Amino acid sequence: KQTLLPLLKEEISSFIFPCKLAVQRPERQHMVMELLRCIPLLLFLLFVCGLDHFIFTILSVIQNHSFIEYSYQTSHHLSVNVMGTSLMAQLLRGTIGALNTSFDTEVETSNLACLPRPTGMTGQQYLNTCLPLGALAVLCLAQVYPFRLRRAIAAFYFPKREKARVLFLYNKLLRQRKNFLDLQRGRVARQARQPPTLGTVLLRWCHRHCPWLRRCLRQKCTLCGTPETPQHQPCPNPECFALYCESCW
């Protein structure tokens, strides 16, 4: 409850507010880890698509530049002429004349049946391949909102456990603030014991003798470093030039 224990600026970043639409710091760390787990899948998908395109390019080059066509033509003519009118000549013409042949041969063939016929993937097929990974990345970004319902569901079914968790968180914040206050007191004390630098001395002199320069030379909170505003409180010790914002004060 804000009225019970208002959070400081340093504490806001460590809590998750369910009503805020923006992704908050604790959720961002978990979301980044989930997105990092998608990188191996993305690299594998890029490798597979690149290998597919590389193989398709090689097969296309083979198909376009390795086509060979053969054309074979031959002619055969055999003619035996026996001259004369004798009985032997007539007998030879009757026997050897049967050997007279004549034929032409023409053969055309190619290696078209042996060539590859690759089919490349279309842009739509590449898109359909990448859609599951894109949906996984979107789920990694959107899962922070359903995760915020876990506390509400657990509080509904286990109200006593929820009360114990709230008390534990309240006491934890009180301990952290006490330790933080002790640490900051020690830091401010060590900083006060150090001699001021030349820039700090000039800034103090300008603030003391030139009030009209305060808008240009604004101081910062000694603890959180926020720029000076009208709500900032100076240290009541006149010898101390420390300035504190409203929450740190």
XYZ file of N, CA and C in Angstrom:
747
model
N 0.849 -1.201 0.000
C 0.000 0.000 0.000
C 0.878 1.242 0.000
N 0.538 2.179 -0.881
C 1.332 3.407 -0.951
C 1.225 4.212 0.344
N 0.054 4.159 0.995
C -0.115 4.939 2.227
C 0.625 4.313 3.400
N 0.904 3.025 3.312
C 1.592 2.350 4.417
C 3.096 2.554 4.345
N 3.678 2.329 3.169
C 5.124 2.423 3.020
C 5.421 2.924 1.605
N 5.407 4.228 1.398
C 5.728 4.735 0.048
C 7.131 4.330 -0.367
N 7.259 3.904 -1.595
C 8.540 3.427 -2.099
C 9.447 4.594 -2.447
N 10.729 4.391 -2.235
C 11.724 5.369 -2.635
C 12.085 5.172 -4.101
N 12.813 6.117 -4.645
C 13.195 6.026 -6.056
C 14.059 4.813 -6.324
N 14.952 4.497 -5.385
C 15.832 3.349 -5.589
C 15.085 2.031 -5.476
N 13.932 2.018 -4.793
C 13.189 0.782 -4.595
C 12.188 0.507 -5.700
N 11.805 1.532 -6.431
C 10.761 1.350 -7.453
C 11.230 0.396 -8.544
N 12.522 0.489 -8.907
C 13.016 -0.316 -10.016
C 13.060 -1.805 -9.705
N 12.981 -2.194 -8.442
C 13.053 -3.607 -8.077
C 11.682 -4.245 -7.912
N 10.602 -3.511 -8.160
C 9.251 -4.045 -8.024
C 8.565 -4.073 -9.385
N 7.559 -4.936 -9.482
C 6.741 -5.050 -10.695
C 5.343 -4.532 -10.366
N 4.898 -3.546 -11.125
C 3.562 -2.968 -10.943
C 2.647 -3.541 -12.026
N 1.633 -4.324 -11.647
C 0.819 -5.031 -12.647
C 0.042 -4.119 -13.575
N -0.282 -2.917 -13.139
C -1.126 -2.042 -13.963
C -0.337 -1.250 -15.006
N 0.964 -1.309 -14.967
C 1.781 -0.582 -15.944
C 1.930 -1.419 -17.210
N 1.717 -0.780 -18.368
C 1.842 -1.486 -19.642
C 3.296 -1.697 -20.035
N 4.175 -0.830 -19.608
C 5.582 -0.948 -19.991
C 6.223 -2.150 -19.298
N 7.191 -2.740 -20.007
C 7.962 -3.847 -19.419
C 8.941 -3.260 -18.414
N 8.891 -3.758 -17.181
C 9.685 -3.190 -16.103
C 10.999 -3.940 -15.935
N 11.852 -3.394 -15.106
C 13.230 -3.876 -15.027
C 13.347 -5.359 -14.657
N 12.685 -5.856 -13.599
C 12.805 -7.304 -13.308
C 12.268 -8.164 -14.447
N 11.211 -7.712 -15.107
C 10.667 -8.476 -16.223
C 11.598 -8.416 -17.424
N 12.264 -7.282 -17.608
C 13.146 -7.126 -18.759
C 14.314 -8.097 -18.710
N 14.834 -8.345 -17.534
C 15.948 -9.289 -17.418
C 15.508 -10.698 -17.810
N 14.337 -11.122 -17.333
C 13.830 -12.450 -17.692
C 13.502 -12.519 -19.182
N 12.968 -11.444 -19.733
C 12.612 -11.435 -21.145
C 13.858 -11.528 -22.033
N 14.916 -10.825 -21.645
C 16.162 -10.884 -22.413
C 16.745 -12.290 -22.390
N 16.670 -12.965 -21.256
C 17.171 -14.341 -21.188
C 16.370 -15.263 -22.098
N 15.061 -15.065 -22.157
C 14.236 -15.887 -23.033
C 14.553 -15.601 -24.504
N 14.787 -14.339 -24.840
C 15.134 -14.011 -26.222
C 16.505 -14.564 -26.598
N 17.433 -14.586 -25.647
C 18.751 -15.152 -25.937
C 18.653 -16.645 -26.243
N 17.695 -17.314 -25.634
C 17.512 -18.732 -25.931
C 16.994 -18.954 -27.348
N 16.404 -17.949 -27.955
C 15.909 -18.080 -29.335
C 17.016 -17.881 -30.366
N 18.160 -17.355 -29.949
C 19.226 -17.085 -30.910
C 19.754 -18.370 -31.554
N 20.008 -19.478 -30.794
C 20.439 -20.708 -31.485
C 19.441 -21.195 -32.528
N 18.142 -21.108 -32.221
C 17.139 -21.503 -33.216
C 17.185 -20.607 -34.446
N 17.392 -19.298 -34.219
C 17.486 -18.375 -35.344
C 18.706 -18.675 -36.206
N 19.842 -18.935 -35.576
C 21.056 -19.259 -36.332
C 20.885 -20.565 -37.109
N 20.254 -21.562 -36.478
C 20.011 -22.823 -37.171
C 19.077 -22.627 -38.369
N 18.043 -21.806 -38.183
C 17.113 -21.552 -39.282
C 17.799 -20.814 -40.427
N 18.630 -19.830 -40.110
C 19.367 -19.125 -41.157
C 20.328 -20.061 -41.879
N 20.964 -20.957 -41.128
C 21.886 -21.911 -41.758
C 21.144 -22.840 -42.710
N 19.978 -23.338 -42.282
C 19.213 -24.260 -43.124
C 18.715 -23.550 -44.391
N 18.196 -22.334 -44.238
C 17.713 -21.596 -45.416
C 18.863 -21.253 -46.358
N 20.004 -20.850 -45.786
C 21.162 -20.563 -46.631
C 21.672 -21.796 -47.348
N 21.706 -22.946 -46.639
C 22.134 -24.188 -47.280
C 21.167 -24.607 -48.367
N 19.877 -24.425 -48.154
C 18.889 -24.743 -49.178
C 19.093 -23.882 -50.424
N 19.295 -22.604 -50.232
C 19.512 -21.714 -51.377
C 20.828 -22.044 -52.087
N 21.862 -22.405 -51.329
C 23.152 -22.734 -51.932
C 23.045 -23.989 -52.792
N 22.379 -25.031 -52.265
C 22.218 -26.268 -53.034
C 21.363 -26.029 -54.270
N 20.301 -25.229 -54.133
C 19.460 -24.920 -55.292
C 20.250 -24.177 -56.363
N 21.121 -23.255 -55.969
C 21.927 -22.515 -56.941
C 22.884 -23.441 -57.676
N 23.528 -24.361 -56.947
C 24.463 -25.297 -57.588
C 23.733 -26.201 -58.571
N 22.594 -26.733 -58.166
C 21.840 -27.612 -59.062
C 21.312 -26.862 -60.274
N 20.958 -25.596 -60.097
C 20.492 -24.797 -61.242
C 21.624 -24.562 -62.227
N 22.828 -24.297 -61.719
C 23.981 -24.116 -62.606
C 24.280 -25.402 -63.368
N 24.198 -26.540 -62.672
C 24.426 -27.819 -63.354
C 23.372 -28.065 -64.419
N 22.132 -27.742 -64.110
C 21.053 -27.961 -65.077
C 21.201 -27.076 -66.305
N 21.640 -25.839 -66.107
C 21.696 -24.897 -67.229
C 22.965 -25.029 -68.064
N 24.055 -25.505 -67.493
C 25.334 -25.493 -68.204
C 25.910 -26.880 -68.445
N 25.205 -27.926 -68.087
C 25.720 -29.278 -68.304
C 24.866 -30.075 -69.278
N 24.053 -29.414 -70.070
C 23.222 -30.118 -71.041
C 24.057 -30.438 -72.282
N 24.086 -31.692 -72.671
C 24.848 -32.167 -73.839
C 23.894 -32.967 -74.722
N 23.925 -32.672 -76.038
C 23.079 -33.372 -77.013
C 23.980 -34.013 -78.075
N 23.738 -35.269 -78.309
C 24.525 -36.024 -79.289
C 23.665 -36.260 -80.542
N 24.308 -36.094 -81.736
C 23.655 -36.376 -83.014
C 24.592 -37.268 -83.840
N 24.140 -38.473 -84.181
C 24.962 -39.473 -84.889
C 24.275 -39.840 -86.188
N 24.987 -39.692 -87.299
C 24.464 -40.005 -88.634
C 25.483 -40.898 -89.353
N 24.991 -41.940 -90.039
C 25.862 -42.848 -90.808
C 25.096 -43.377 -92.020
N 25.837 -43.656 -93.033
C 25.273 -44.217 -94.297
C 26.122 -45.411 -94.719
N 25.452 -46.462 -95.190
C 26.143 -47.685 -95.625
C 25.548 -48.127 -96.963
N 26.401 -48.215 -97.947
C 25.980 -48.627 -99.287
C 26.964 -49.674 -99.788
N 26.484 -50.860 -100.102
C 27.301 -51.955 -100.643
C 26.692 -52.413 -101.965
N 27.473 -52.331 -102.991
C 27.000 -52.717 -104.333
C 28.121 -53.486 -105.047
N 27.804 -54.687 -105.458
C 28.765 -55.552 -106.188
C 28.238 -55.714 -107.623
N 28.976 -55.310 -108.574
C 28.612 -55.387 -109.999
C 29.513 -56.431 -110.679
N 28.903 -57.404 -111.231
C 29.625 -58.464 -111.978
C 29.348 -58.232 -113.460
N 30.371 -58.021 -114.214
C 30.260 -57.757 -115.647
C 30.398 -59.081 -116.408
N 29.883 -59.089 -117.506
C 30.021 -60.273 -118.380
C 28.699 -60.967 -118.612
N 28.730 -61.874 -119.635
C 27.506 -62.610 -120.014
C 27.698 -64.114 -119.889
N 28.830 -64.504 -119.350
C 29.094 -65.942 -119.246
C 28.238 -66.548 -118.151
N 28.303 -67.910 -118.118
C 27.525 -68.617 -117.105
C 28.023 -68.295 -115.708
N 29.353 -68.181 -115.582
C 29.907 -67.851 -114.265
C 29.483 -66.459 -113.809
N 29.473 -65.531 -114.768
C 29.074 -64.164 -114.412
C 27.621 -64.130 -113.964
N 26.786 -64.911 -114.680
C 25.381 -64.934 -114.269
C 25.212 -65.581 -112.891
N 26.049 -66.655 -112.665
C 25.955 -67.313 -111.369
C 26.404 -66.380 -110.236
N 27.481 -65.639 -110.447
C 27.947 -64.698 -109.431
C 26.951 -63.573 -109.187
N 26.342 -63.105 -110.278
C 25.338 -62.047 -110.074
C 24.156 -62.565 -109.268
N 23.826 -63.848 -109.397
C 22.709 -64.390 -108.649
C 23.036 -64.613 -107.183
N 24.298 -64.876 -106.874
C 24.665 -65.175 -105.491
C 25.199 -63.924 -104.766
N 26.179 -63.281 -105.368
C 26.784 -62.120 -104.712
C 25.871 -60.905 -104.788
N 25.018 -60.855 -105.762
C 24.130 -59.704 -105.882
C 23.186 -59.566 -104.707
N 22.980 -60.675 -103.981
C 22.103 -60.602 -102.800
C 22.731 -59.819 -101.648
N 24.034 -59.620 -101.749
C 24.719 -58.881 -100.699
C 24.603 -57.379 -100.858
N 24.074 -56.925 -101.918
C 23.952 -55.478 -102.138
C 22.947 -54.885 -101.121
N 23.452 -54.014 -100.249
C 22.612 -53.359 -99.243
C 22.851 -51.859 -99.279
N 21.883 -51.132 -98.739
C 21.984 -49.676 -98.656
C 21.053 -49.202 -97.529
N 21.628 -48.546 -96.527
C 20.799 -48.013 -95.440
C 21.488 -46.781 -94.857
N 20.672 -45.871 -94.264
C 21.125 -44.637 -93.599
C 20.652 -44.670 -92.137
N 21.529 -44.277 -91.218
C 21.229 -44.281 -89.778
C 21.409 -42.869 -89.220
N 20.421 -42.394 -88.444
C 20.490 -41.065 -87.798
C 19.968 -41.208 -86.366
N 20.847 -40.946 -85.378
C 20.519 -41.093 -83.964
C 20.757 -39.754 -83.269
N 19.785 -39.289 -82.476
C 19.900 -38.069 -81.656
C 19.569 -38.442 -80.198
N 20.473 -38.078 -79.269
C 20.269 -38.364 -77.847
C 20.894 -37.233 -77.018
N 20.534 -37.154 -75.735
C 21.038 -36.118 -74.827
C 21.045 -36.672 -73.408
N 21.679 -35.879 -72.497
C 21.734 -36.272 -71.078
C 20.665 -35.560 -70.256
N 19.555 -35.198 -70.909
C 18.503 -34.476 -70.203
C 17.892 -35.298 -69.077
N 17.787 -36.582 -69.274
C 17.197 -37.434 -68.237
C 18.082 -37.551 -67.008
N 19.383 -37.282 -67.160
C 20.305 -37.397 -66.024
C 20.498 -36.082 -65.282
N 20.032 -34.973 -65.831
C 20.241 -33.669 -65.207
C 19.258 -33.468 -64.054
N 19.668 -32.747 -62.990
C 18.745 -32.469 -61.871
C 17.702 -31.436 -62.276
N 16.574 -31.511 -61.645
C 15.488 -30.547 -61.868
C 15.130 -29.901 -60.525
N 15.956 -28.954 -60.042
C 15.702 -28.357 -58.716
C 14.510 -27.414 -58.746
N 13.841 -27.330 -57.619
C 12.714 -26.407 -57.433
C 13.000 -25.549 -56.207
N 13.187 -24.253 -56.416
C 13.507 -23.351 -55.317
C 12.290 -23.006 -54.476
N 12.552 -22.674 -53.209
C 11.477 -22.272 -52.312
C 11.041 -20.848 -52.623
N 9.768 -20.614 -52.569
C 9.234 -19.282 -52.799
C 9.360 -18.424 -51.540
N 9.126 -17.129 -51.726
C 9.169 -16.232 -50.584
C 8.129 -16.577 -49.537
N 6.963 -17.042 -49.971
C 5.919 -17.427 -49.023
C 6.336 -18.638 -48.207
N 7.045 -19.581 -48.842
C 7.513 -20.753 -48.104
C 8.582 -20.374 -47.083
N 9.486 -19.456 -47.464
C 10.457 -18.967 -46.496
C 9.763 -18.263 -45.326
N 8.728 -17.496 -45.650
C 7.985 -16.796 -44.596
C 7.285 -17.770 -43.674
N 6.680 -18.806 -44.237
C 6.014 -19.813 -43.409
C 7.015 -20.570 -42.525
N 8.237 -20.712 -43.005
C 9.268 -21.374 -42.207
C 9.693 -20.516 -41.022
N 9.738 -19.191 -41.225
C 10.191 -18.287 -40.158
C 9.070 -17.871 -39.214
N 7.820 -18.110 -39.592
C 6.708 -17.678 -38.742
C 6.725 -18.316 -37.351
N 6.987 -19.621 -37.196
C 7.018 -20.173 -35.831
C 8.050 -19.513 -34.930
N 9.238 -19.215 -35.482
C 10.251 -18.552 -34.661
C 9.824 -17.128 -34.317
N 9.180 -16.439 -35.266
C 8.675 -15.104 -34.968
C 7.593 -15.138 -33.900
N 6.724 -16.142 -33.981
C 5.690 -16.278 -32.953
C 6.302 -16.580 -31.590
N 7.391 -17.362 -31.574
C 8.070 -17.650 -30.308
C 8.678 -16.382 -29.715
N 9.267 -15.537 -30.561
C 9.834 -14.278 -30.060
C 8.739 -13.361 -29.522
N 7.594 -13.315 -30.199
C 6.482 -12.484 -29.726
C 5.964 -13.003 -28.387
N 5.906 -14.316 -28.228
C 5.467 -14.879 -26.951
C 6.456 -14.553 -25.834
N 7.754 -14.517 -26.168
C 8.748 -14.137 -25.146
C 8.531 -12.692 -24.697
N 8.088 -11.828 -25.623
C 7.837 -10.439 -25.265
C 6.523 -10.268 -24.512
N 5.537 -11.093 -24.857
C 4.201 -10.922 -24.266
C 3.977 -11.757 -23.021
N 4.905 -12.656 -22.684
C 4.662 -13.529 -21.534
C 4.741 -12.789 -20.203
N 5.344 -11.581 -20.215
C 5.467 -10.851 -18.955
C 4.101 -10.462 -18.405
N 3.113 -10.244 -19.274
C 1.793 -9.823 -18.800
C 1.015 -10.979 -18.166
N 0.979 -12.181 -18.750
C 0.326 -13.286 -18.011
C 1.059 -13.653 -16.730
N 2.381 -13.469 -16.689
C 3.122 -13.809 -15.478
C 2.737 -12.915 -14.302
N 2.225 -11.724 -14.595
C 1.821 -10.836 -13.502
C 0.599 -11.365 -12.748
N -0.132 -12.275 -13.358
C -1.323 -12.816 -12.709
C -0.992 -13.907 -11.696
N 0.256 -14.354 -11.668
C 0.591 -15.451 -10.752
C 0.373 -15.058 -9.300
N 0.791 -13.844 -8.924
C 0.636 -13.425 -7.528
C -0.834 -13.313 -7.159
N -1.640 -12.761 -8.091
C -3.071 -12.617 -7.791
C -3.747 -13.977 -7.649
N -3.374 -14.935 -8.495
C -3.975 -16.272 -8.401
C -3.553 -16.955 -7.103
N -2.259 -16.835 -6.765
C -1.783 -17.444 -5.521
C -2.421 -16.791 -4.301
N -2.617 -15.454 -4.353
C -3.254 -14.769 -3.225
C -4.715 -15.163 -3.076
N -5.382 -15.480 -4.186
C -6.790 -15.867 -4.114
C -6.948 -17.238 -3.456
N -6.068 -18.177 -3.769
C -6.201 -19.527 -3.233
C -5.501 -19.699 -1.883
N -4.498 -18.870 -1.605
C -3.755 -18.989 -0.350
C -3.647 -17.616 0.309
N -4.733 -17.114 0.912
C -4.698 -15.768 1.509
C -3.748 -15.665 2.703
N -3.634 -16.723 3.514
C -2.714 -16.662 4.656
C -1.271 -16.584 4.187
N -0.958 -17.334 3.156
C 0.391 -17.279 2.608
C 0.679 -15.900 2.020
N -0.326 -15.306 1.429
C -0.152 -13.962 0.867
C 0.106 -12.948 1.979
N -0.590 -13.077 3.095
C -0.360 -12.166 4.217
C 1.058 -12.316 4.762
N 1.538 -13.572 4.870
C 2.911 -13.788 5.339
C 3.923 -13.179 4.365
N 3.647 -13.276 3.080
C 4.556 -12.706 2.078
C 4.593 -11.182 2.186
N 3.441 -10.571 2.418
C 3.389 -9.109 2.541
C 4.158 -8.650 3.771
N 3.979 -9.353 4.902
C 4.714 -8.989 6.117
C 6.224 -9.177 5.925
N 6.593 -10.255 5.262
C 8.013 -10.479 5.002
C 8.586 -9.365 4.141
N 7.842 -8.961 3.095
C 8.314 -7.895 2.218
C 8.409 -6.567 2.966
N 7.442 -6.302 3.834
C 7.464 -5.057 4.609
C 8.689 -5.007 5.525
N 8.944 -6.079 6.254
C 10.114 -6.111 7.140
C 11.420 -6.074 6.355
N 11.419 -6.703 5.202
C 12.623 -6.686 4.365
C 12.932 -5.264 3.893
N 11.905 -4.528 3.510
C 12.107 -3.149 3.077
C 12.618 -2.278 4.230
N 12.071 -2.507 5.422
C 12.538 -1.725 6.567
C 14.013 -1.998 6.861
N 14.408 -3.253 6.784
C 15.827 -3.584 7.012
C 16.714 -2.988 5.922
N 16.251 -3.066 4.693
C 17.044 -2.502 3.602
C 17.193 -0.993 3.743
N 16.118 -0.332 4.173
C 16.207 1.121 4.337
C 17.145 1.497 5.480
N 17.105 0.731 6.550
C 17.998 1.023 7.666
C 19.458 0.833 7.240
N 19.737 -0.258 6.552
C 21.101 -0.486 6.073
C 21.507 0.558 5.045
N 20.565 0.922 4.182
C 20.866 1.933 3.169
C 21.170 3.279 3.819
N 20.417 3.607 4.859
C 20.650 4.877 5.548
C 22.026 4.899 6.216
N 22.396 3.794 6.844
C 23.722 3.729 7.473
C 24.832 3.836 6.435
N 24.656 3.156 5.317
C 25.683 3.222 4.266
C 25.811 4.621 3.691
N 24.657 5.285 3.461
C 24.710 6.623 2.875
C 25.277 7.637 3.866
N 24.991 7.463 5.137
C 25.581 8.361 6.137
C 27.104 8.256 6.128
N 27.591 7.023 6.087
C 29.028 6.842 6.026
C 29.634 7.414 4.761
N 28.929 7.242 3.625
C 29.450 7.776 2.359
C 29.495 9.300 2.362
N 28.410 9.918 2.893
C 28.373 11.383 2.956
C 29.434 11.911 3.918
N 29.654 11.190 5.027
C 30.684 11.622 5.980
C 32.073 11.548 5.348
N 32.347 10.477 4.614
C 33.647 10.377 3.942
C 33.803 11.444 2.867
N 32.712 11.721 2.180
C 32.773 12.754 1.149
C 32.984 14.138 1.757
N 32.403 14.374 2.947
C 32.565 15.678 3.587
C 33.984 15.879 4.116
N 34.643 14.805 4.502
C 36.004 14.925 5.014
C 37.036 15.170 3.914
N 36.660 14.896 2.678
C 37.598 15.127 1.584
C 37.653 16.612 1.243
N 38.819 17.136 0.865
C 38.901 18.554 0.487
C 38.135 18.808 -0.801
N 37.412 19.925 -0.885
C 36.632 20.212 -2.097
C 37.541 20.495 -3.282
N 37.091 20.136 -4.440
C 37.837 20.394 -5.667
C 37.631 21.842 -6.113
N 38.417 22.253 -7.109
C 38.314 23.631 -7.597
C 36.947 23.906 -8.199
N 36.405 22.923 -8.940
C 35.080 23.122 -9.526
C 34.004 23.263 -8.473
N 34.118 22.496 -7.397
C 33.130 22.592 -6.315
C 33.203 23.945 -5.623
N 34.420 24.439 -5.427
C 34.584 25.752 -4.788
C 33.986 26.848 -5.657
N 34.229 26.796 -6.967
C 33.664 27.807 -7.871
C 32.144 27.723 -7.897
N 31.614 26.503 -7.888
C 30.153 26.348 -7.895
C 29.533 26.924 -6.625
N 30.149 26.687 -5.474
C 29.632 27.238 -4.233
C 29.715 28.776 -4.228
N 30.806 29.289 -4.752
C 30.954 30.761 -4.781
C 29.894 31.390 -5.683
N 29.608 30.753 -6.829
C 28.580 31.278 -7.735
C 27.194 31.201 -7.097
N 26.920 30.132 -6.379
C 25.620 30.004 -5.728
C 25.461 31.037 -4.603
N 26.546 31.394 -3.962
C 26.464 32.324 -2.835
C 26.421 33.778 -3.297
N 27.211 34.134 -4.300
C 27.318 35.533 -4.706
C 26.549 35.853 -5.977
N 26.162 34.880 -6.747
C 25.419 35.115 -7.996
C 24.156 34.266 -7.992
N 23.115 34.699 -7.307
C 21.890 33.889 -7.258
C 21.240 33.703 -8.616
N 21.446 34.671 -9.525
C 20.805 34.553 -10.836
C 21.408 33.434 -11.694
N 22.548 32.885 -11.266
C 23.164 31.790 -12.005
C 22.698 30.414 -11.528
N 21.835 30.363 -10.549
C 21.431 29.065 -10.001
C 20.649 28.226 -11.002
N 19.915 28.892 -11.891
C 19.157 28.137 -12.887
C 20.079 27.422 -13.872
N 21.216 28.039 -14.164
C 22.158 27.431 -15.110
C 23.083 26.438 -14.415
N 23.462 26.737 -13.174
C 24.395 25.892 -12.437
C 23.657 25.209 -11.295
N 22.813 24.281 -11.663
C 22.020 23.612 -10.643
C 22.847 22.527 -9.954
N 22.685 22.441 -8.644
C 23.337 21.388 -7.888
C 22.551 20.080 -8.008
N 23.145 19.009 -7.488
C 22.510 17.699 -7.506
C 22.369 17.176 -6.083
N 21.439 16.254 -5.935
C 21.242 15.638 -4.632
C 22.499 14.867 -4.234
N 22.893 15.000 -2.992
C 24.117 14.349 -2.536
C 23.999 12.835 -2.555
N 22.785 12.306 -2.395
C 22.608 10.860 -2.335
C 22.266 10.256 -3.692
N 21.170 10.702 -4.296
C 20.700 10.075 -5.537
C 21.147 10.803 -6.792
N 21.632 12.037 -6.689
C 22.146 12.749 -7.845
C 21.100 13.383 -8.737
N 19.868 13.551 -8.277
C 18.853 14.203 -9.095
C 19.109 15.713 -9.156
N 18.840 16.369 -10.294
C 19.081 17.819 -10.402
C 18.244 18.612 -9.393
N 18.739 19.783 -9.087
C 18.112 20.622 -8.072
C 16.744 21.111 -8.524
N 15.777 21.070 -7.611
C 14.424 21.580 -7.818
C 14.052 22.424 -6.597
N 12.958 23.180 -6.663
C 12.538 23.956 -5.477
C 12.240 23.096 -4.262
N 11.981 21.798 -4.451
C 11.674 20.935 -3.316
C 12.935 20.419 -2.617
N 14.100 20.655 -3.176
C 15.331 20.175 -2.549
C 15.593 20.933 -1.240
N 16.136 20.207 -0.265
C 16.400 20.771 1.057
C 17.909 20.867 1.285
N 18.400 22.069 1.655
C 19.825 22.174 1.999
C 20.064 21.710 3.423
N 21.291 21.354 3.683
C 21.652 20.934 5.038
C 21.548 22.137 5.979
N 20.931 22.005 7.175
C 20.792 23.153 8.087
C 22.122 23.643 8.644
N 23.161 22.835 8.556
C 24.470 23.276 9.032
C 25.024 24.320 8.068
N 25.301 25.556 8.533
C 25.777 26.588 7.599
C 27.134 26.253 6.987
N 27.922 25.414 7.635
C 29.220 25.061 7.083
C 29.142 23.899 6.096
N 27.976 23.316 5.960
C 27.786 22.179 5.035
C 27.007 22.662 3.825
N 27.462 22.315 2.657
C 26.804 22.741 1.416
C 26.057 21.591 0.745
N 25.762 20.549 1.489
C 25.063 19.403 0.903
C 23.618 19.771 0.591
N 23.107 19.140 -0.467
C 21.728 19.374 -0.908
C 21.057 18.023 -1.078
N 19.798 17.915 -0.638
C 19.087 16.654 -0.684
C 17.724 16.861 -1.341
N 17.312 15.850 -2.121
C 15.965 15.919 -2.679
C 14.962 15.584 -1.582
N 13.692 15.683 -1.935
C 12.639 15.534 -0.918
C 12.607 14.118 -0.346
N 12.726 13.100 -1.206
C 12.669 11.730 -0.698
C 13.885 11.373 0.124
N 15.080 11.797 -0.306
C 16.294 11.503 0.467
C 16.312 12.284 1.772
N 15.766 13.487 1.774
C 15.737 14.292 2.993
C 14.795 13.672 4.015
